[in-house]
């Protein structure tokens, strides 16, 4: 079985999956702002022998649009390397012969152009931001209650995300609103659904234990990845909050580990923690750049 | 019915039970008068959050219902106000303008609490984010009630419950609910009628909030098939309603014949 402690992990690693918002950049006015060091970090990863993919629950814009935005910020990234919920959802809808009523940001609509939306028999919600008005939610609610078999797809289930002007409600909150109103459970497409992570692993041709997920969301990025058998790193940028996070006991640094920079430490997630069921590997928290230093030091 | 004492009080829901928006349920006015002639106390209890007591009273008068005093009406807004006063909270009030009357005198600058009622105008992204940030930073979230939906003339419409659920999920906190179906609401409603829950019955159109809540508080519940009632609602609560009947007049008939 693969090594379970960090020096070993770093050596047997073959691929890295990066979350985008909160790891590479913070969204906000215009294109948003690149997180210091992240552009460099991506360059270093691409120059290494590790495979690299990007995984995001971004659902305000189509892939082409937000990849172009990241390229403008200076990131070396291609559409083919990016996995997001809308294309995955469009595929699921077509597979199952479903016709959606969409409550999504206008910028995302192109991802559903090839999907029949007449006479809807399900509802799909994404991060609709200002489009989450009472009227729009009510419309979605009525579509659901009129169906004999109400079906709700949620593009992700995040609680909130960080923009440059503060924290904002994410699609998960509105998913819960409709679940409560209709007394049903949504199907989540995107992180942390195992199907979603598996599709990325398939694309890389890797086994879960050979891949590492790096994100700012403990439950949806790291927890979801760990439940698939991947390893997880949580970065202390983006929506990471040091208060209100789960109380994780710290572990002593092993003598094999180089000293980390200020603000970094190791946490061991015990099996009793509800956030990550049966974690196999220690959870590492640090800045992306510092993690990379750590990783390359050990390879 | 062994062990149950004679009926002393009847709690009556308003929207969906006595009327649907501006239309009275047929025969309801006469039924209310017959009930008043019997020796039971009557109180009108409602989770309506859009309207102050004065508004409610005025509408009932327009529809020819016999109510004399505002004290006969007990709303979840009153219950919320009581809580705010007790804890000296300064609330961000997500309630309709028409309901603000019931909060006059309560300080609202620099809010340190969030009160959420049925306020479609306020359930926009910006305002909900404001509420979200306050609660995330520690402000208590007070829900006037958590109704899933209600009946409007143009169909079903989302109640405040889904928006409370959204904020609870986003902040990982639980709201304090002051309206139906909380036990505290029914207890407060009966408190000045001089009777115990097992001497009272609740009539309403919402299986979970009216009947389920009342029965959970020790009362009997009568479910009426008007307002937001949908086929099969009586099977959604346990124990099932003491009685399910067509509308308020039938409920009153049953009470007059069998429960006094």
XYZ file of C-alpha atoms in Angstrom:
559
model
C 0.000 0.000 0.000
C 1.133 3.560 -0.579
C 3.164 5.431 1.999
C 0.953 7.168 4.491
C 3.256 9.748 5.932
C 4.315 12.879 4.173
C 7.814 12.216 2.935
C 6.564 9.025 1.345
C 3.416 10.681 0.008
C 5.391 13.330 -1.793
C 7.540 10.708 -3.513
C 4.679 8.520 -4.772
C 2.590 11.463 -5.954
C 1.861 11.488 -9.680
C -0.798 14.151 -10.040
C -2.133 17.309 -8.458
C -5.630 18.756 -8.703
C -5.928 22.414 -7.862
C -9.065 24.180 -6.751
C -9.183 27.594 -8.361
C -11.123 30.264 -6.468
C -9.446 30.808 -3.101
C -6.277 28.944 -4.135
C -5.198 30.607 -7.368
C -7.222 33.814 -7.123
C -9.875 35.690 -5.174
C -12.864 36.751 -7.235
C -14.291 40.237 -7.114
C -14.232 43.400 -9.235
C -13.280 42.756 -12.861
C -11.042 39.737 -13.183
C -10.411 39.413 -9.463
C -6.969 39.221 -7.934
C -4.291 36.527 -8.196
C -3.217 35.206 -4.790
C 0.467 36.049 -4.291
C 2.748 33.212 -5.334
C 0.105 31.148 -7.052
C 1.072 32.001 -10.641
C 4.621 30.860 -9.867
C 3.350 27.741 -8.142
C 1.378 26.666 -11.220
C 4.427 27.236 -13.447
C 6.552 25.081 -11.171
C 3.970 22.308 -11.141
C 3.750 22.309 -14.924
C 7.527 22.195 -15.218
C 7.631 19.176 -12.925
C 6.786 15.581 -13.804
C 3.454 15.805 -11.941
C 0.223 15.779 -13.932
C -1.912 18.828 -13.294
C -5.634 19.468 -13.527
C -7.891 22.217 -12.239
C -11.116 21.505 -10.507
C -13.586 24.192 -9.725
C -17.175 24.633 -8.635
C -17.208 27.961 -10.455
C -20.672 28.323 -11.913
C -21.038 31.991 -12.738
C -19.288 31.698 -16.084
C -18.628 29.149 -18.807
C -15.185 27.493 -18.814
C -13.854 29.447 -21.795
C -14.689 32.695 -20.032
C -13.108 32.060 -16.681
C -10.057 30.335 -18.171
C -9.529 33.439 -20.323
C -9.816 35.537 -17.144
C -7.142 33.465 -15.399
C -4.896 33.680 -18.440
C -5.252 37.468 -18.298
C -4.168 37.333 -14.659
C -1.025 35.525 -15.789
C -1.864 31.858 -15.176
C -0.657 29.110 -17.497
C -3.938 27.185 -17.859
C -5.990 25.579 -20.654
C -9.715 24.807 -20.940
C -8.944 21.117 -21.449
C -7.274 21.012 -18.025
C -10.312 22.425 -16.231
C -13.180 20.430 -14.706
C -16.306 22.286 -13.652
C -19.860 21.257 -12.723
C -21.876 22.703 -15.625
C -20.457 20.499 -18.411
C -20.679 17.525 -16.061
C -24.331 18.378 -15.345
C -25.149 18.865 -19.034
C -23.780 15.383 -19.683
C -25.843 13.858 -16.863
C -29.020 15.572 -18.087
C -28.566 14.276 -21.620
C -27.725 10.778 -20.394
C -30.904 10.601 -18.326
C -33.197 12.348 -20.796
C -33.815 15.265 -18.439
C -34.949 18.736 -19.452
C -33.910 21.422 -16.935
C -35.426 24.585 -15.607
C -32.220 26.554 -15.040
C -31.593 28.931 -12.144
C -28.026 29.866 -12.976
C -25.986 32.979 -13.661
C -26.496 34.255 -17.215
C -22.819 33.686 -18.001
C -23.288 29.939 -17.471
C -26.174 29.487 -19.923
C -23.901 28.678 -22.912
C -22.803 25.473 -21.146
C -26.405 24.258 -21.521
C -26.994 25.317 -25.131
C -27.028 21.732 -26.319
C -29.559 20.643 -23.689
C -33.304 20.591 -24.430
C -34.931 22.994 -21.965
C -38.524 22.803 -23.161
C -41.190 21.477 -20.800
C -38.789 21.050 -17.868
C -38.845 17.913 -15.745
C -36.135 18.951 -13.304
C -34.441 22.032 -11.839
C -30.732 22.877 -11.976
C -29.298 25.544 -9.685
C -25.845 27.062 -9.815
C -24.194 30.037 -8.152
C -26.711 32.556 -9.465
C -25.692 35.440 -7.152
C -27.993 38.440 -7.831
C -30.314 36.162 -9.776
C -31.237 34.479 -6.493
C -34.263 36.710 -6.140
C -37.427 35.663 -4.371
C -39.254 35.529 -7.709
C -36.674 33.301 -9.391
C -36.494 30.950 -6.431
C -40.271 30.825 -6.279
C -40.412 29.897 -9.946
C -37.959 27.047 -9.408
C -39.953 25.954 -6.348
C -43.172 25.861 -8.390
C -41.578 23.815 -11.172
C -40.489 21.276 -8.555
C -43.809 21.075 -6.727
C -45.675 20.595 -10.001
C -43.581 17.547 -10.894
C -44.698 14.082 -9.947
C -41.052 13.185 -9.330
C -39.353 16.408 -8.304
C -35.643 16.378 -9.155
C -33.168 19.065 -8.130
C -29.550 19.226 -9.274
C -27.176 21.522 -7.468
C -23.905 22.554 -9.101
C -21.836 22.177 -5.974
C -23.019 22.595 -2.389
C -20.652 25.250 -1.008
C -21.868 27.311 1.937
C -20.130 30.536 1.004
C -17.149 31.916 -0.886
C -14.857 34.863 -0.598
C -14.885 37.823 -2.930
C -12.715 40.893 -2.594
C -15.594 42.704 -0.875
C -16.383 39.992 1.650
C -17.966 36.584 2.130
C -21.020 35.714 0.058
C -23.644 32.967 0.081
C -22.881 30.099 -2.275
C -25.208 27.753 -4.167
C -25.379 25.292 -1.245
C -27.405 27.710 0.856
C -30.019 28.039 -1.882
C -29.948 24.291 -2.505
C -30.872 23.878 1.164
C -33.665 26.433 0.757
C -35.285 24.438 -2.057
C -34.632 21.112 -0.314
C -36.436 22.437 2.744
C -39.285 23.963 0.773
C -39.935 20.799 -1.258
C -38.885 18.216 1.315
C -36.445 16.575 -1.078
C -32.683 15.971 -1.393
C -30.728 17.526 -4.242
C -28.238 15.619 -6.378
C -24.915 17.426 -6.235
C -22.873 17.697 -9.421
C -19.340 18.921 -8.859
C -17.231 18.850 -5.698
C -17.543 16.956 -3.377
C -19.376 14.327 -5.421
C -17.093 11.267 -5.849
C -18.264 10.922 -9.466
C -16.838 14.344 -10.175
C -13.420 13.625 -8.677
C -13.348 10.248 -10.396
C -13.877 11.895 -13.789
C -10.752 14.006 -13.192
C -8.734 10.978 -12.088
C -9.887 9.073 -15.180
C -8.717 11.919 -17.358
C -5.280 11.762 -15.697
C -5.200 7.948 -15.772
C -4.310 7.865 -12.066
C -5.387 5.914 -9.007
C -6.783 8.012 -6.153
C -3.785 7.440 -3.900
C -1.486 8.847 -6.579
C -3.240 12.198 -6.610
C -3.498 15.171 -4.320
C -6.270 17.776 -4.103
C -5.428 21.291 -2.935
C -8.291 23.593 -1.941
C -9.530 26.233 0.488
C -12.767 24.433 1.381
C -12.271 21.758 4.020
C -15.498 19.931 3.301
C -15.950 20.239 -0.443
C -12.338 20.230 -1.643
C -10.322 18.314 0.885
C -13.045 16.198 2.484
C -14.506 15.204 -0.857
C -11.109 14.268 -2.266
C -10.126 12.299 0.813
C -13.349 10.309 0.682
C -12.303 9.157 -2.811
C -8.958 7.984 -1.480
C -6.980 11.024 -2.600
C -4.848 13.123 -0.304
C -5.813 16.625 0.708
C -4.149 19.912 1.384
C -6.077 22.876 2.701
C -4.620 26.281 1.957
C -5.026 29.174 4.358
C -6.226 31.564 1.703
C -9.644 32.132 0.195
C -12.523 31.149 2.430
C -10.259 29.503 4.992
C -11.112 30.828 8.472
C -8.994 30.013 11.459
C -11.921 30.562 13.823
C -15.006 28.452 13.419
C -12.962 25.778 11.708
C -12.947 22.312 13.082
C -10.803 21.759 16.150
C -8.086 19.526 14.837
C -5.316 18.327 17.122
C -1.832 19.232 16.003
C 0.811 16.544 15.592
C 4.490 16.698 16.324
C 6.727 17.327 13.381
C 8.561 14.251 12.326
C 12.369 14.604 12.169
C 12.172 13.984 8.405
C 10.316 17.158 7.768
C 11.942 20.453 6.909
C 10.887 23.400 9.056
C 7.881 25.140 7.580
C 7.582 28.874 7.196
C 5.666 31.038 9.623
C 1.956 30.251 9.729
C 2.239 26.605 8.746
C 1.734 23.511 10.797
C 0.553 19.955 10.470
C -2.767 18.615 11.615
C -3.752 15.008 11.895
C -7.398 14.396 11.155
C -8.645 11.588 13.390
C -11.216 9.100 12.129
C -13.741 10.462 14.643
C -13.906 13.844 12.910
C -17.146 14.196 11.009
C -15.725 16.303 8.232
C -13.434 13.702 6.695
C -14.604 10.153 7.163
C -11.843 7.617 7.561
C -9.026 9.837 6.389
C -6.086 7.773 5.392
C -3.542 10.535 5.217
C -2.603 13.489 7.357
C -4.098 16.774 6.340
C -1.631 19.494 5.609
C -2.445 23.168 5.900
C -0.272 25.858 4.424
C 0.121 28.324 1.626
C 0.293 26.797 -1.812
C 3.778 28.131 -2.372
C 5.088 26.805 0.910
C 3.508 23.433 0.214
C 5.297 23.281 -3.079
C 8.576 24.026 -1.379
C 7.834 21.179 0.959
C 6.838 18.857 -1.847
C 9.835 19.450 -4.034
C 12.177 19.253 -1.068
C 11.060 15.680 -0.548
C 11.071 14.443 -4.135
C -60.613 10.510 25.151
C -60.161 9.113 28.673
C -58.343 11.532 30.929
C -59.011 14.526 28.696
C -60.817 17.367 30.368
C -63.674 19.356 28.857
C -62.699 21.886 26.251
C -61.991 25.374 27.543
C -60.228 27.096 24.641
C -60.068 27.035 20.868
C -57.067 28.423 19.004
C -57.832 29.360 15.431
C -55.385 29.906 12.606
C -56.169 32.850 10.330
C -54.720 32.695 6.791
C -55.952 29.545 5.067
C -58.411 28.662 7.803
C -60.754 31.635 8.271
C -59.869 33.269 4.960
C -57.604 33.028 1.930
C -56.198 36.507 1.256
C -59.212 38.812 0.874
C -61.850 36.095 0.665
C -63.481 34.573 3.743
C -64.001 30.815 3.869
C -67.752 30.350 3.197
C -69.761 30.066 6.416
C -66.795 30.925 8.617
C -68.274 34.104 10.118
C -71.407 32.275 11.339
C -69.364 29.365 12.618
C -67.251 31.766 14.678
C -70.367 33.351 16.157
C -71.738 29.920 17.138
C -68.425 29.095 18.780
C -68.498 32.316 20.770
C -71.956 31.419 22.104
C -70.531 28.256 23.632
C -68.526 28.662 26.827
C -65.045 28.451 25.339
C -62.305 31.042 25.086
C -61.247 31.855 21.552
C -57.891 33.120 20.370
C -56.555 33.760 16.906
C -53.020 32.577 16.417
C -51.032 33.200 13.336
C -47.545 33.005 11.898
C -48.382 35.793 9.515
C -45.277 37.959 9.520
C -46.218 40.444 6.868
C -48.850 42.154 8.876
C -49.123 43.916 12.185
C -51.981 43.055 14.570
C -53.799 46.199 13.515
C -53.677 45.110 9.868
C -54.973 41.666 10.745
C -57.804 43.036 12.817
C -58.811 45.440 10.057
C -58.899 42.677 7.457
C -61.007 40.427 9.674
C -63.472 43.264 10.197
C -63.640 43.860 6.431
C -64.540 40.189 6.036
C -67.245 40.522 8.709
C -65.620 38.445 11.397
C -66.552 39.283 14.954
C -63.345 40.320 16.756
C -63.335 43.148 19.217
C -59.877 43.490 20.594
C -56.306 43.054 19.394
C -55.622 40.960 22.507
C -57.592 38.154 20.888
C -54.846 37.935 18.287
C -51.487 36.379 19.084
C -48.851 36.402 16.376
C -45.344 35.130 15.973
C -44.311 38.764 15.548
C -45.458 39.386 19.144
C -43.479 36.359 20.242
C -40.381 37.731 18.454
C -40.754 41.136 20.045
C -40.980 39.579 23.494
C -37.708 37.743 22.866
C -35.916 40.855 21.581
C -37.003 42.836 24.629
C -35.972 40.098 27.036
C -32.478 39.829 25.539
C -32.114 43.485 24.586
C -31.040 42.596 21.046
C -30.723 45.207 18.297
C -32.157 43.441 15.265
C -31.627 43.577 11.526
C -35.317 43.177 10.697
C -36.030 41.153 7.570
C -39.753 41.758 7.736
C -42.231 43.501 5.482
C -42.723 47.231 6.036
C -46.291 46.562 7.116
C -45.036 44.442 10.010
C -42.530 46.991 11.299
C -45.329 48.606 13.337
C -45.131 45.725 15.795
C -41.466 46.530 16.455
C -41.694 50.246 17.163
C -39.528 51.214 20.082
C -36.922 48.520 19.438
C -33.454 49.859 18.675
C -32.174 48.738 15.266
C -28.943 50.649 14.755
C -25.712 48.600 14.736
C -27.617 45.313 14.671
C -26.400 42.380 16.732
C -29.232 40.002 15.894
C -31.139 38.994 12.786
C -34.925 38.616 12.760
C -36.276 36.901 9.697
C -39.928 36.788 8.680
C -41.732 36.561 5.359
C -40.208 39.443 3.435
C -39.915 38.758 -0.308
C -38.545 42.270 -0.935
C -35.734 41.637 1.526
C -34.827 38.180 0.269
C -32.524 39.537 -2.391
C -28.884 38.508 -2.598
C -27.464 41.686 -1.031
C -29.700 41.732 2.012
C -29.385 38.014 2.668
C -25.607 38.367 2.479
C -25.800 41.131 5.067
C -27.798 38.863 7.357
C -25.446 35.963 6.637
C -22.348 37.940 7.657
C -23.955 39.105 10.903
C -24.908 35.570 11.904
C -21.536 34.158 10.849
C -19.939 36.697 13.167
C -22.059 35.548 16.100
C -25.406 37.348 15.915
C -28.375 35.148 16.930
C -30.720 34.207 14.107
C -34.346 34.577 15.191
C -36.908 33.071 12.865
C -40.458 34.301 13.232
C -41.437 30.927 11.872
C -40.165 28.371 9.379
C -43.166 27.751 7.158
C -42.113 26.064 3.930
C -44.703 27.806 1.778
C -48.129 29.403 1.852
C -51.011 29.792 -0.556
C -51.409 32.930 -2.583
C -54.086 33.626 -5.153
C -51.596 32.831 -7.927
C -50.390 29.553 -6.422
C -47.969 28.382 -3.743
C -45.227 30.756 -2.635
C -42.053 30.234 -0.581
C -42.358 31.018 3.109
C -39.489 32.218 5.295
C -38.501 28.648 6.249
C -36.368 27.993 3.164
C -34.424 31.231 3.722
C -33.871 30.387 7.371
C -32.636 26.951 6.277
C -30.270 28.640 3.812
C -28.754 30.850 6.525
C -28.541 27.977 9.016
C -26.630 25.902 6.479
C -24.319 28.710 5.397
C -23.433 29.687 8.978
C -23.671 26.223 10.544
C -25.876 27.697 13.281
C -29.426 26.971 14.369
C -32.133 29.572 14.320
C -34.297 30.285 17.349
C -37.835 29.816 16.086
C -40.542 31.740 17.919
C -43.663 30.933 15.908
C -45.686 27.773 15.215
C -44.963 24.894 15.597
C -42.767 25.722 18.625
C -44.224 24.599 21.967
C -43.348 27.969 23.455
C -45.662 29.689 20.986
C -48.686 27.608 21.960
C -47.869 27.900 25.636
C -47.685 31.683 25.383
C -50.954 31.762 23.410
C -52.787 29.842 26.138
C -51.093 31.614 29.035
C -53.766 34.237 29.639
C -56.745 31.955 28.904
C -56.486 30.076 32.177
C -56.369 26.594 30.749
C -53.966 23.738 30.196
C -53.002 22.466 26.747
C -55.101 19.345 27.252
C -58.153 21.567 27.600
C -57.569 23.257 24.258
C -57.904 22.485 20.569
C -56.198 24.090 17.543
C -57.857 24.472 14.127
C -55.588 25.096 11.121
C -54.725 24.310 7.492
C -51.041 23.481 8.024
C -50.583 19.872 9.117
C -47.071 20.318 10.487
C -47.155 23.824 11.900
C -50.755 24.128 13.159
C -51.884 20.606 13.993
C -48.555 18.866 14.566
C -47.237 21.732 16.669
C -50.400 21.984 18.777
C -50.577 18.242 19.406
C -46.923 18.222 20.338
C -47.721 20.904 22.906
C -50.432 18.688 24.428
C -53.457 20.052 22.598
C -55.769 18.350 20.110
C -55.536 19.391 16.474
C -58.155 19.713 13.749
C -56.856 19.921 10.177
C -59.001 21.753 7.633
C -58.827 21.172 3.885
C -58.623 24.816 2.910
C -55.746 27.209 2.297
C -52.422 25.472 1.826
C -53.805 22.003 2.557
C -52.759 19.410 -0.031
C -54.113 15.891 -0.414
C -52.331 13.531 1.965
C -51.060 16.165 4.417
C -52.850 14.370 7.286
C -50.546 11.394 6.740
C -47.428 13.511 7.139
C -47.673 13.990 10.901
C -47.548 11.550 13.790
C -49.803 11.222 15.581
C -52.273 12.081 12.836
C -54.753 14.911 13.397
C -57.511 14.304 15.907
C -59.822 15.219 13.031
C -59.478 16.192 9.387
C -62.466 17.983 7.897
C -63.485 20.148 4.998
C -63.274 23.608 6.523
C -63.651 25.759 9.619
C -67.476 25.529 9.850
C -67.299 21.702 9.937
C -64.589 21.883 12.588
C -66.809 24.101 14.749
C -69.770 21.725 14.278
C -67.631 18.845 15.483
C -66.493 20.797 18.536
C -70.013 21.876 19.472
C -71.380 18.343 19.089
C -68.569 16.276 20.581
C -66.102 18.207 22.634
C -67.928 20.411 25.110
